[in-house]
CSV table of C-alpha atoms in Angstrom, one decimal:
chain,number,residue,atom,x,y,z
A,8,LEU,CA,110.9,107.6,94.3
A,9,VAL,CA,113.3,107.9,97.4
A,10,GLY,CA,114.3,111.2,99.1
A,11,ALA,CA,114.9,112.9,101.9
A,12,ASN,CA,112.4,114.4,104.6
A,13,GLY,CA,111.1,117.7,103.2
A,14,SER,CA,112.5,116.9,99.3
A,15,GLY,CA,109.3,117.7,97.9
A,16,LYS,CA,108.2,113.6,97.2
A,17,SER,CA,104.5,114.5,98.9
A,18,THR,CA,104.2,118.0,97.1
A,19,PHE,CA,105.4,116.2,93.7
A,20,PHE,CA,102.5,113.4,94.5
A,21,ASP,CA,100.1,116.6,95.2
A,22,VAL,CA,100.7,117.9,91.9
A,23,ILE,CA,100.0,115.0,89.8
A,24,ALA,CA,96.7,114.4,91.8
A,25,GLY,CA,95.8,118.2,91.3
A,26,LYS,CA,95.8,119.7,94.7
A,27,VAL,CA,98.7,121.9,93.9
A,28,ALA,CA,99.1,123.2,90.6
A,29,PRO,CA,102.6,123.3,89.0
A,30,THR,CA,104.7,126.2,89.2
A,31,SER,CA,105.8,125.1,85.2
A,32,GLY,CA,105.4,121.7,83.4
A,33,LYS,CA,102.0,120.1,82.7
A,34,ILE,CA,100.2,116.9,83.9
A,35,PHE,CA,99.2,114.5,80.9
A,36,PHE,CA,97.2,111.0,81.2
A,37,ASP,CA,96.8,109.1,77.9
A,38,GLY,CA,98.1,112.2,76.2
A,39,LYS,CA,95.3,114.5,77.2
A,40,ASP,CA,96.3,117.6,79.6
A,41,VAL,CA,95.5,117.4,82.8
A,42,THR,CA,97.1,120.4,84.3
A,43,SER,CA,94.2,123.0,84.5
A,44,LEU,CA,92.0,120.1,86.0
A,45,SER,CA,91.1,120.2,89.7
A,46,GLU,CA,91.7,117.4,92.2
A,47,LEU,CA,88.3,116.1,92.1
A,48,LYS,CA,87.6,116.3,88.4
A,49,ARG,CA,91.3,114.1,87.9
A,50,ALA,CA,90.0,111.8,90.8
A,51,PRO,CA,88.9,109.1,88.3
A,52,PHE,CA,92.4,108.4,87.2
A,53,VAL,CA,94.2,108.9,90.5
A,54,GLY,CA,94.5,106.4,93.3
A,55,ARG,CA,96.2,107.4,96.3
A,56,LEU,CA,97.4,106.0,99.5
A,57,PHE,CA,98.6,108.4,102.0
A,58,GLN,CA,101.2,107.8,104.3
A,59,ASN,CA,98.9,109.2,107.1
A,60,THR,CA,96.4,106.5,107.8
A,61,TYR,CA,93.9,109.3,108.6
A,62,MET,CA,93.8,111.4,105.4
A,63,SER,CA,92.9,108.5,103.3
A,64,SER,CA,89.5,107.5,105.3
A,65,VAL,CA,86.8,109.2,107.2
A,66,SER,CA,87.4,108.2,110.6
A,67,SER,CA,83.9,108.8,112.0
A,68,MET,CA,82.4,106.3,109.1
A,69,THR,CA,82.5,102.5,109.0
A,70,VAL,CA,84.7,100.8,107.1
A,71,GLU,CA,81.8,99.6,104.6
A,72,GLN,CA,80.7,103.3,104.3
A,73,ASN,CA,84.0,104.4,103.3
A,74,LEU,CA,84.6,101.5,101.0
A,75,ALA,CA,81.3,102.4,99.3
A,76,LEU,CA,82.5,105.9,99.6
A,77,ALA,CA,85.6,104.8,97.2
A,78,ALA,CA,83.2,102.9,94.9
A,79,ILE,CA,81.8,105.7,93.5
A,80,LYS,CA,84.9,107.7,93.1
A,81,GLY,CA,84.5,110.1,90.3
A,82,ARG,CA,80.8,109.3,89.3
A,83,LYS,CA,77.6,110.3,90.5
A,84,SER,CA,75.6,108.2,92.6
A,85,ASN,CA,72.8,108.0,95.6
A,86,PHE,CA,75.5,106.9,98.1
A,87,SER,CA,72.2,105.2,100.1
A,88,ASP,CA,71.6,103.0,97.2
A,89,LEU,CA,75.0,102.3,96.9
A,90,MET,CA,75.1,100.9,100.3
A,91,LYS,CA,72.4,98.8,99.7
A,92,SER,CA,74.1,96.9,97.0
A,93,PHE,CA,77.4,97.0,97.9
A,94,PRO,CA,79.4,94.2,96.3
A,95,SER,CA,80.4,91.5,98.5
A,96,LYS,CA,83.0,90.2,95.9
A,97,VAL,CA,85.2,93.6,96.5
A,98,LEU,CA,85.5,92.2,100.0
A,99,THR,CA,86.2,88.6,99.1
A,100,ASP,CA,88.8,89.7,96.8
A,101,ALA,CA,90.9,91.8,98.8
A,102,SER,CA,90.4,89.5,101.6
A,103,GLN,CA,92.3,86.7,100.0
A,104,TYR,CA,95.1,89.1,99.5
A,105,LEU,CA,95.5,90.5,102.6
A,106,ASP,CA,94.9,88.1,105.2
A,107,LEU,CA,92.9,90.2,106.9
A,108,ASP,CA,89.0,89.5,107.2
A,109,LEU,CA,87.1,92.4,106.1
A,110,LYS,CA,83.4,91.2,106.4
A,111,CYS,CA,84.0,91.5,110.4
A,112,LEU,CA,85.1,94.9,110.1
A,113,LEU,CA,82.4,96.5,107.9
A,114,LYS,CA,80.3,97.6,110.7
A,115,ARG,CA,83.3,99.1,112.9
A,116,ARG,CA,84.7,102.7,112.5
A,117,MET,CA,87.5,103.9,110.8
A,118,GLY,CA,88.5,105.8,113.8
A,119,ASP,CA,88.4,102.6,115.9
A,120,LEU,CA,90.8,100.4,113.6
A,121,SER,CA,94.5,99.8,114.3
A,122,GLY,CA,97.2,102.3,112.0
A,123,GLY,CA,97.8,98.7,109.9
A,124,GLN,CA,93.8,97.7,109.5
A,125,ARG,CA,93.2,101.4,108.6
A,126,GLN,CA,96.2,101.6,106.0
A,127,THR,CA,94.9,97.9,104.4
A,128,ILE,CA,91.8,98.9,103.8
A,129,ALA,CA,93.2,102.3,102.4
A,130,LEU,CA,94.8,100.7,99.9
A,131,VAL,CA,91.6,98.8,99.1
A,132,MET,CA,89.8,102.0,98.9
A,133,ALA,CA,92.5,103.4,96.3
A,134,THR,CA,92.1,100.4,94.2
A,135,LEU,CA,88.5,99.3,94.1
A,136,ILE,CA,88.3,101.5,90.8
A,137,PRO,CA,91.3,100.8,88.4
A,138,THR,CA,93.1,104.4,87.9
A,139,LYS,CA,96.0,105.3,85.1
A,140,ILE,CA,97.8,106.1,88.2
A,141,LEU,CA,98.9,104.8,91.8
A,142,LEU,CA,100.5,106.8,94.3
A,143,LEU,CA,101.7,105.4,97.0
A,144,ASP,CA,103.0,107.6,99.8
A,145,GLU,CA,105.5,105.1,102.2
A,146,PRO,CA,102.3,102.6,102.1
A,147,THR,CA,104.0,100.3,105.1
A,148,ALA,CA,105.3,103.1,107.3
A,149,ALA,CA,103.1,102.2,110.3
A,150,LEU,CA,102.8,98.7,109.5
A,151,ASP,CA,104.1,95.4,111.6
A,152,PRO,CA,106.1,93.1,109.3
A,153,ARG,CA,103.2,90.9,108.4
A,154,SER,CA,101.3,93.5,107.4
A,155,ALA,CA,103.5,95.4,105.5
A,156,THR,CA,104.2,92.0,103.1
A,157,ASN,CA,100.3,91.7,102.8
A,158,LEU,CA,99.5,95.1,101.8
A,159,LEU,CA,102.9,95.0,99.4
A,160,THR,CA,101.5,91.6,97.7
A,161,PHE,CA,97.9,92.9,97.7
A,162,ALA,CA,99.2,96.1,95.8
A,163,VAL,CA,101.7,94.2,93.0
A,164,LYS,CA,99.1,91.9,92.5
A,165,PHE,CA,96.5,95.0,92.0
A,166,ILE,CA,99.4,96.8,89.7
A,167,LYS,CA,100.1,93.8,87.3
A,168,ILE,CA,96.7,92.4,86.8
A,169,ASN,CA,95.4,96.5,85.8
A,170,LYS,CA,98.6,97.4,84.1
A,171,VAL,CA,98.4,100.9,86.3
A,172,ALA,CA,101.5,103.0,86.2
A,173,THR,CA,102.8,103.2,90.0
A,174,ILE,CA,105.2,105.8,92.3
A,175,LEU,CA,105.8,104.3,95.3
A,176,ILE,CA,107.4,106.9,98.1
A,177,THR,CA,110.1,105.8,100.5
A,178,HIS,CA,112.6,106.7,102.7
A,179,ASP,CA,114.3,103.0,102.5
A,180,PRO,CA,115.9,102.1,99.3
A,181,HIS,CA,116.2,99.0,100.3
């Protein structure tokens, strides 16, 4: 999805995610009308990566806590129990595609990480649970070229393996 600043790209994502109600039309996932569902009720269907790295995570919580929160998206669960049994496979799988050692970052607060590290971890969070649609809002805007390439490689692999419909917002059509 390419367009100038202020053209409604992020608002379109807000409508799909349920943050904003559409002024007309309907939103369907797998043939089911979800237009009247709240953002919380749509969460199991929608994976979203924001351009602003602070919107995708809780800065005061550790990386591990943020990943655990993402792992329970859309279902009732006990957070402390999940923290005790957090799957290391998630970290291993993500680390091999991201060229980032997530294990060494687990105990660090998200707010203490670089923008690139936060964005990369936010993508891992958005993809922990396969969804019906993945919304990527300028995912590489704050990243250096190497991190951007790693992030996009991870995203493409995830999309292909899980066959997830994906919309990417960009200002650069190349």
